[in-house]
Short mmCIF file of C-alpha atoms and ligand atoms in Angstrom, two decimals:
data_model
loop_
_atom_site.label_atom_id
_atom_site.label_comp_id
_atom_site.label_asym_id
_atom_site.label_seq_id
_atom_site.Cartn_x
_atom_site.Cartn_y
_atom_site.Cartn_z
CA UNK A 1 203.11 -18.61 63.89
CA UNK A 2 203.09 -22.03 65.32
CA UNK A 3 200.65 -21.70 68.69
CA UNK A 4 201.61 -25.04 69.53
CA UNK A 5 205.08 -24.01 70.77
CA UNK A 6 206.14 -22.89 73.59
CA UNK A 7 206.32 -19.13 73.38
CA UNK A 8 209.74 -16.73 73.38
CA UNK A 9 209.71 -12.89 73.49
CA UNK A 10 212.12 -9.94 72.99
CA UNK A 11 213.10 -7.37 71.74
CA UNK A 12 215.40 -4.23 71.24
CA UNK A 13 214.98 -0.43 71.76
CA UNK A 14 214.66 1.86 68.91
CA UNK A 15 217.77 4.11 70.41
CA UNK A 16 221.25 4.73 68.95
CA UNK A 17 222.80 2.81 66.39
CA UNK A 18 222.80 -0.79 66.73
CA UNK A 19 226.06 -2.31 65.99
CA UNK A 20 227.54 -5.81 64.59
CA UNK A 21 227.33 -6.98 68.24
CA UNK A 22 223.49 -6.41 68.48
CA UNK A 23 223.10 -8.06 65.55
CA UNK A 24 225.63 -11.04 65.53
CA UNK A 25 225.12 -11.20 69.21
CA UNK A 26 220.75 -11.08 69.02
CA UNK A 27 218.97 -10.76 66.10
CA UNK A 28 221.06 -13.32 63.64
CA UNK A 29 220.08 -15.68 66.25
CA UNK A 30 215.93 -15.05 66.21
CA UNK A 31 216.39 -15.75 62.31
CA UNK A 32 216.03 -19.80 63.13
CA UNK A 33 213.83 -19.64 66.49
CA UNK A 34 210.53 -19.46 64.47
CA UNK A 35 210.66 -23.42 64.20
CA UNK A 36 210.59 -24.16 67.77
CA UNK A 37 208.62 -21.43 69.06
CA UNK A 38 205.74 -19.06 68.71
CA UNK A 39 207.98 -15.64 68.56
CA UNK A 40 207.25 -12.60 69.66
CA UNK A 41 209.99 -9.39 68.86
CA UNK A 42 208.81 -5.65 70.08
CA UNK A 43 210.42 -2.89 68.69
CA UNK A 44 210.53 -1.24 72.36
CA UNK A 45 209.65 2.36 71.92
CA UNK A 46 208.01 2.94 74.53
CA UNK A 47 210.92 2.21 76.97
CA UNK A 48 213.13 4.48 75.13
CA UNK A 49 211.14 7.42 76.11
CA UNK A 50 212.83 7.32 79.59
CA UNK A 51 215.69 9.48 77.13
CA UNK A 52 214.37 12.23 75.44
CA UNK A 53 213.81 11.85 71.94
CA UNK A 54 213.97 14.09 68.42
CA UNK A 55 210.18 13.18 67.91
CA UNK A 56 210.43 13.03 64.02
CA UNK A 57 214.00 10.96 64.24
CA UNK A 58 212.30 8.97 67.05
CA UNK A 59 209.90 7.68 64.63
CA UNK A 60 211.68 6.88 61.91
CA UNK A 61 214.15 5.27 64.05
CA UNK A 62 211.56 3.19 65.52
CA UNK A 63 210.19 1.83 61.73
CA UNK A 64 213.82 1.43 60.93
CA UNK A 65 214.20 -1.11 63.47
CA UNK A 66 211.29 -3.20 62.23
CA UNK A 67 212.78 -3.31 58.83
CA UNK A 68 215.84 -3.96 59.84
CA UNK A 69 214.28 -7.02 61.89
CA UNK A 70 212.53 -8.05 58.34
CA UNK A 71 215.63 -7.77 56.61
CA UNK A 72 217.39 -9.63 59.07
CA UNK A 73 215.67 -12.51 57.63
CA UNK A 74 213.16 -12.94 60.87
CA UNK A 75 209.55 -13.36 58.66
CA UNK A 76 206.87 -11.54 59.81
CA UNK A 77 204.55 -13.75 58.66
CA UNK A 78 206.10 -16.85 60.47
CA UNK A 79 206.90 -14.03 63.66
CA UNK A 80 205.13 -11.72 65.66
CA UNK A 81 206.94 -8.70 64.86
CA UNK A 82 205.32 -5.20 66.13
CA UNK A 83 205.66 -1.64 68.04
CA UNK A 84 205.50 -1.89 71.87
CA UNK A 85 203.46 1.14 71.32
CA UNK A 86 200.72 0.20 69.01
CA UNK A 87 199.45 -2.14 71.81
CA UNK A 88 198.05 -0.12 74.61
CA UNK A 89 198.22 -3.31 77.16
CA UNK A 90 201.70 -2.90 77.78
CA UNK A 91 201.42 0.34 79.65
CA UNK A 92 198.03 -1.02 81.32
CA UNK A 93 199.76 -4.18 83.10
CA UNK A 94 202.81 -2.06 83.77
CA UNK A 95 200.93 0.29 85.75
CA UNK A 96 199.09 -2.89 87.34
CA UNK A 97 202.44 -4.37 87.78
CA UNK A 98 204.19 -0.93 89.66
CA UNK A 99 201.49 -2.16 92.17
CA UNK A 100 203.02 -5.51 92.94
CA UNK A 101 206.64 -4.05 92.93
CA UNK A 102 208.62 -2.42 95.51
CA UNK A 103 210.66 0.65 95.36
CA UNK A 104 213.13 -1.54 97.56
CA UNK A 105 213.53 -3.92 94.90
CA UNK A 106 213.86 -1.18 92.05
CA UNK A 107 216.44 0.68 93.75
CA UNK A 108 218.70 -2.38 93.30
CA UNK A 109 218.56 -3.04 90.07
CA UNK A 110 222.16 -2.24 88.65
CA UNK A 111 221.15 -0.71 85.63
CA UNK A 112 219.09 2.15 87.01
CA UNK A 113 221.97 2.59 89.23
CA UNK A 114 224.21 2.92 86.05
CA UNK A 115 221.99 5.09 84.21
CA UNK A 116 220.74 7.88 86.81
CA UNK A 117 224.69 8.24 86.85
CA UNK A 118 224.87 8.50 83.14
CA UNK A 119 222.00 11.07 83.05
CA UNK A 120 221.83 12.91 86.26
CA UNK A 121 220.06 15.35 84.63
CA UNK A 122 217.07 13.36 84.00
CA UNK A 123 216.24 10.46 86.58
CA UNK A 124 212.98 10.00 85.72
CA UNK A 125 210.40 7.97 87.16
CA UNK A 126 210.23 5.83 83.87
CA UNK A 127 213.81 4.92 84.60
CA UNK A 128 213.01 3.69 87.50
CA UNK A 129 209.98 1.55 87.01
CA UNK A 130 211.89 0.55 83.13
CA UNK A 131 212.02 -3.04 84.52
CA UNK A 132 208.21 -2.87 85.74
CA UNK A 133 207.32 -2.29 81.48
CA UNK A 134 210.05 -4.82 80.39
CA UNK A 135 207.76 -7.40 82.88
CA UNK A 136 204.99 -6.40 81.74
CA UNK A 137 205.83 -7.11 78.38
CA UNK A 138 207.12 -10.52 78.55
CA UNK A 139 204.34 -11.85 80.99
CA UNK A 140 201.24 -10.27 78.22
CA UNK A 141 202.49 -13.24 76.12
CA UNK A 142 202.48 -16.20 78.78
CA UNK A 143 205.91 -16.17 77.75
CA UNK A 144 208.16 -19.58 78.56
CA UNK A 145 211.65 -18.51 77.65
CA UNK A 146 213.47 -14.58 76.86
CA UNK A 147 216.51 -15.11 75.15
CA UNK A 148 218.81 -11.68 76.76
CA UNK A 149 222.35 -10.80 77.36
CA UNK A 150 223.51 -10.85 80.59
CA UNK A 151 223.05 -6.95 81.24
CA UNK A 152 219.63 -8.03 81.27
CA UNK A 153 219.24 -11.16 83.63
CA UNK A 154 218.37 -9.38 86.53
CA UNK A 155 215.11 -7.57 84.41
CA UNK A 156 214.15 -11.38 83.84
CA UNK A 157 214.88 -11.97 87.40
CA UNK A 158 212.36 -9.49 88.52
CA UNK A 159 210.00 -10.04 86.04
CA UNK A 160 209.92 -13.85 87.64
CA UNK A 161 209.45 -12.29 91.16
CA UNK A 162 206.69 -9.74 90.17
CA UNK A 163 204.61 -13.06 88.34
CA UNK A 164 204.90 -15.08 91.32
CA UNK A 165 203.99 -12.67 93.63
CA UNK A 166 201.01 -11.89 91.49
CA UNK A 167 200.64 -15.59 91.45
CA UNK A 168 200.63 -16.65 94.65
CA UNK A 169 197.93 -13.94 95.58
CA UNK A 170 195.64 -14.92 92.40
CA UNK A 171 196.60 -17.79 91.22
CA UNK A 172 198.34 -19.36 87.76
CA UNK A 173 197.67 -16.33 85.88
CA UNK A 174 201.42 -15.39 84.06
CA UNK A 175 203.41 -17.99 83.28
CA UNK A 176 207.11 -17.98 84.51
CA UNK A 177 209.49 -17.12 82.08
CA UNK A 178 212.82 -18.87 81.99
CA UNK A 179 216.33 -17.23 80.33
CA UNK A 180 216.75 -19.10 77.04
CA UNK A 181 219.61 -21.40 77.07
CA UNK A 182 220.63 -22.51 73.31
CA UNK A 183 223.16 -21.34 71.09
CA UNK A 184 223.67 -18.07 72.28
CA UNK A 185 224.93 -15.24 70.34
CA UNK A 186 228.56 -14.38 70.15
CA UNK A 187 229.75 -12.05 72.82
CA UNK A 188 231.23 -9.30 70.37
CA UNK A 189 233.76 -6.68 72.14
CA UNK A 190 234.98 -3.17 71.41
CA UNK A 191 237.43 -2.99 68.57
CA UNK A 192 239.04 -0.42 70.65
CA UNK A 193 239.49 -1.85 73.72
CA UNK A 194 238.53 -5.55 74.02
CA UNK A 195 237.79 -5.58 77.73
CA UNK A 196 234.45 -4.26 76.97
CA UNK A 197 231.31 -5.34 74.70
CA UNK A 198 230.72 -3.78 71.81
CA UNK A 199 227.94 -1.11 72.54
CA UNK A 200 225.97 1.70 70.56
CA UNK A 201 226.71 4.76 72.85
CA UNK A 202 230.55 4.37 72.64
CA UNK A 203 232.19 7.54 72.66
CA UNK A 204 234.31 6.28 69.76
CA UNK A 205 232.95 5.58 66.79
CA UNK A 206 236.36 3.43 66.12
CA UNK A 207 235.23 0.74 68.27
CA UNK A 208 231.85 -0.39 67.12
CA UNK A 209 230.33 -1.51 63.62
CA UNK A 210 227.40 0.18 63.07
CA UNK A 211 224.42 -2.11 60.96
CA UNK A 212 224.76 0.83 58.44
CA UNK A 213 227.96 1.48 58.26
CA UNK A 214 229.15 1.56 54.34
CA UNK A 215 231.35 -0.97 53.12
CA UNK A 216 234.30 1.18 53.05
CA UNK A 217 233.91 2.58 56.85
CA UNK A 218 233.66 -1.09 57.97
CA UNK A 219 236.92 -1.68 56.76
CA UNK A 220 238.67 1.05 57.60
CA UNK A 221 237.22 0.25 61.53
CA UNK A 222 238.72 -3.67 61.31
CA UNK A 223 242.13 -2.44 60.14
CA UNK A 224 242.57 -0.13 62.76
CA UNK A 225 241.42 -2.69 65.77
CA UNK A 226 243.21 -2.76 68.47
CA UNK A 227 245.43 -6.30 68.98
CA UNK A 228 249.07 -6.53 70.33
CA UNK A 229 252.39 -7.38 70.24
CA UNK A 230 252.92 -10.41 69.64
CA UNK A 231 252.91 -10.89 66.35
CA UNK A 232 251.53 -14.40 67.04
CA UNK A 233 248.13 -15.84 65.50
CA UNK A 234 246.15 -17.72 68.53
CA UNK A 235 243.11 -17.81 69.59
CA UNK A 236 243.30 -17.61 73.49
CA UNK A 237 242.64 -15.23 76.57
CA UNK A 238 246.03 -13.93 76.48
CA UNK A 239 245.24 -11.88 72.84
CA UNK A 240 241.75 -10.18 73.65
CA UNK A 241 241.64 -8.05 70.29
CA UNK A 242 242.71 -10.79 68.01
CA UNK A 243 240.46 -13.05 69.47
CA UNK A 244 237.55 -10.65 69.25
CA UNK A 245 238.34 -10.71 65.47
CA UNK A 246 238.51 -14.02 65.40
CA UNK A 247 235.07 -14.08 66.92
CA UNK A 248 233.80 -12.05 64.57
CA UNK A 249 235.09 -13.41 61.49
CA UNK A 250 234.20 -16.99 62.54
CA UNK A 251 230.25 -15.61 63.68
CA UNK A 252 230.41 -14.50 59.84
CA UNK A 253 232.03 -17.02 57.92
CA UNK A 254 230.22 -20.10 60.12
CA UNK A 255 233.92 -20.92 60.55
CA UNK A 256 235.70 -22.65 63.83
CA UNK A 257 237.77 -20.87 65.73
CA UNK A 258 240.39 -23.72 65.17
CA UNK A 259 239.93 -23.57 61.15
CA UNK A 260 240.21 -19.68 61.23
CA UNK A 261 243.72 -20.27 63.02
CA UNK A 262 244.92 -22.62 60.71
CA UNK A 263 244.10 -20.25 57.92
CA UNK A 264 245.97 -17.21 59.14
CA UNK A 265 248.83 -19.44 60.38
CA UNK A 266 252.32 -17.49 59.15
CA UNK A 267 250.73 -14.33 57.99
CA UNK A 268 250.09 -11.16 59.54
CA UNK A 269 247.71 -9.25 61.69
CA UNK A 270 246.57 -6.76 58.28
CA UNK A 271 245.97 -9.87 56.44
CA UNK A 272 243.54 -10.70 58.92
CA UNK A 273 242.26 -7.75 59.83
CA UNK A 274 241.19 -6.88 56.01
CA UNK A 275 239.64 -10.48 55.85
CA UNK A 276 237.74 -9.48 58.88
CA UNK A 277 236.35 -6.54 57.24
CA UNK A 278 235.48 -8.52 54.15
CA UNK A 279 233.47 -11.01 56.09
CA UNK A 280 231.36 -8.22 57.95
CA UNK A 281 230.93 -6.31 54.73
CA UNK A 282 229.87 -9.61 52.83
CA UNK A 283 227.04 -9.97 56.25
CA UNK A 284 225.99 -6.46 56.38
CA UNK A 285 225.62 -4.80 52.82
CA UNK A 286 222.94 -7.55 51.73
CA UNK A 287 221.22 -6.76 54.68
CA UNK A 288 221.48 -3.03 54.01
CA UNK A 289 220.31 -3.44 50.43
CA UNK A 290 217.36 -5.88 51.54
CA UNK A 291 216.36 -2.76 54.17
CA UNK A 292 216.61 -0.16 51.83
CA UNK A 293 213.91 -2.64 49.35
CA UNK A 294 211.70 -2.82 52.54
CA UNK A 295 211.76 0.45 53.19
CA UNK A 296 211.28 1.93 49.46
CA UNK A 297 207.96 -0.48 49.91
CA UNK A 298 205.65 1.69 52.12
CA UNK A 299 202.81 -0.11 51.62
CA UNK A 300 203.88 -3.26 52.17
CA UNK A 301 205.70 -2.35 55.63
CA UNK A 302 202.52 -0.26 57.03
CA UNK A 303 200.27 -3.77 55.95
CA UNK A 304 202.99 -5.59 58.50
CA UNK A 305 202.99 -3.34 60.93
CA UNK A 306 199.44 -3.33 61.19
CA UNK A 307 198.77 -6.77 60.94
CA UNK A 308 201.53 -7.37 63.28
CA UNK A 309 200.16 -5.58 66.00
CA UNK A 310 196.61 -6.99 65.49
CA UNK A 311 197.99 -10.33 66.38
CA UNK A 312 199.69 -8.97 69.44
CA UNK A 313 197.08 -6.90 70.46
CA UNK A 314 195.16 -10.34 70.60
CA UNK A 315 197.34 -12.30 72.54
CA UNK A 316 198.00 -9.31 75.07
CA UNK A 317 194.22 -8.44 75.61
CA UNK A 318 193.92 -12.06 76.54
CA UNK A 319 195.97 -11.99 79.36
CA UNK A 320 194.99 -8.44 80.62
CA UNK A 321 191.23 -9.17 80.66
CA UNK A 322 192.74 -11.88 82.70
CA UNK A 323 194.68 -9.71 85.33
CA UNK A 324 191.66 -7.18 85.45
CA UNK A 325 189.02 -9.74 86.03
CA UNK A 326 191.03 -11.36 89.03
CA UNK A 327 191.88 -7.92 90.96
CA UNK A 328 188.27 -7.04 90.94
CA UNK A 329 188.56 -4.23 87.77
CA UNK A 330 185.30 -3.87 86.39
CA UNK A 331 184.51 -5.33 82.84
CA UNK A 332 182.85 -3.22 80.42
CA UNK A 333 179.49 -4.24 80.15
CA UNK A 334 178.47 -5.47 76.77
N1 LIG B 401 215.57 -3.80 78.12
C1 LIG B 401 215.90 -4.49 76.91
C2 LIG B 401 217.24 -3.98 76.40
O1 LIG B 401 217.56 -2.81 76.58
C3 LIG B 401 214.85 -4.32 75.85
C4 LIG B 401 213.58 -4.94 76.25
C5 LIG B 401 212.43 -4.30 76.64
C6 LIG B 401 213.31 -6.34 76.30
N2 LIG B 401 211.47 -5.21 76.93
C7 LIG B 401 211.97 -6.46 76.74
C8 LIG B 401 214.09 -7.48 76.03
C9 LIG B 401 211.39 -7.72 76.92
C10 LIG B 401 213.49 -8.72 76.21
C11 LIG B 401 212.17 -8.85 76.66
O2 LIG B 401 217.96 -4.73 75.80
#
């Protein structure tokens, strides 16, 4: 890792199946951010726990995700890459944190308001204070910049809020993060209905890709996307689902939209909706098979995990002693 750089954090949660749009829309993109900046990528179990969780699943879900980061091509000897859990600090500044935040300013935020909805059954107080953790991650690592989607803005928004309120009262202790603004990640939609993003707890398993989906499945989704009428090949507004496979088939090929036209130009929809499947199936099954050699390595991945975490442990301690020295906690005495 290059501590020269400025630094960039995120992450994912270990939940549901992560689909084409998580990865051609995130993680595809952390592949090349190791150059320009000291990166740091938490497998986020501990913020899943606000849904309860199949304990055994839960933690093999949570080591998938790590390998499938590896796999991904982001190198975790170049990248910080490590459980939320297996560094305690997290949930020590978050608890810090809920201190500096007000319920006021929780109640807002539009994703608890979407969730308790979702799970009126369990609104938890972890659901709540979810953004008061997600702060507390990304200010452990002085971090400059969080590349997120925009469901997420408004976490980074409070996360800025909570640091300079902390701030102001003890001076430059976090460091303010800004969004990331580079080559963001395509926006990929529902092949169902392409009005809305492509997202893991769909109801129909039609209209997302799943990471692991075989070969076969992934095709079989792309040929049945929804498109329309008009039997016309554009990219534009005006044909949501076709452009959506355009998207798709240009974030995998590394072709322009304006090349993919011209390629399709006089034939018909299942022509491009099999080449669409092609494309994802040529992305995702070396990435399965590179998983799969990852994960057959047991050894190797618990020697990354570790040493993973010992480097973030490192750089999170630092600030914490930090925090705890300047509100007056007592240090342990040597
Ligand atoms: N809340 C994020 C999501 O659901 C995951 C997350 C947790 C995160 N902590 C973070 C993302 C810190 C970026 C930075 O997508």
């Amino acid at each position: 890792m290059n501590k020269d750089h400025k630094v960039l954090y995120s992450g994912m949660q270990a939940t549901g199946n992560l689909t084409l749009g998580n990865y051609l829309g995130a993680l595809k993109n952390w592949v090349s951010l190791a150059d320009e900046y000291e990166c740091y990528y938490g497998v986020m179990d501990l913020h899943s726990l606000t849904v309860r969780q199949d304990p055994a699943e839960f933690r093999k879900r949570a080591r998938a995700l790590l390998t499938l980061y590896i796999a991904a091509g982001i190198d975790p000897e170049k990248n910080c890459l490590y459980l939320q859990s297996s560094v305690p600090a997290h949930a020590e500044l978050a608890w810090i944190l809920d201190c500096f935040t007000y319920m006021g300013e929780l109640s807002r935020m539009t994703q608890f308001k979407d969730k308790s909805a979702k799970h009126a059954d369990n609104v938890n107080a972890g659901l709540f204070t979810y953004p008061v953790l997600m702060a507390a991650d990304i200010l452990l690592y002085q971090t400059d910049v969080v590349p997120v989607g925009q469901d997420q803005l408004q976490h980074l928004e409070i996360t800025r809020d909570i640091a300079q309120r902390f701030n102001s009262i003890y001076g430059d202790v976090f460091t303010i993060p800004e969004p990331y603004i580079g080559k963001v990640g395509a926006k990929i939609m529902s092949l169902q209905d392409p009005s809305k993003k492509m997202s893991k707890s769909d109801e129909n398993p039609n209209a997302s890709i799943y990471l692991m989906d075989d070969p076969d499945t992934i095709r079989r989704k792309c040929k049945r996307a929804i498109t329309d009428s008009e039997a016309t090949i554009a990219y534009r507004d005006e044909q949501p689902g076709l452009k959506n496979l355009f998207d798709i088939y240009c974030t995998c090929t590394g072709k322009t939209s304006e090349e993919a036209v011209a390629e399709f130009q006089g034939q018909g929809y299942g022509q491009l909706k099999e080449a669409v499947g092609e494309a994802v199936v040529s992305i995702l099954k070396p990435m399965q098979d590179r998983m799969a050699e990852i994960a057959a390595d047991k050894s190797y991945l618990d020697k990354v995990i570790k040493e993973n975490a010992e480097r973030a442990y490192y750089s999170a301690n630092k600030t914490l002693r930090k925090v705890k020295k300047k509100i007056g906690l007592t240090e342990m005495p040597r």
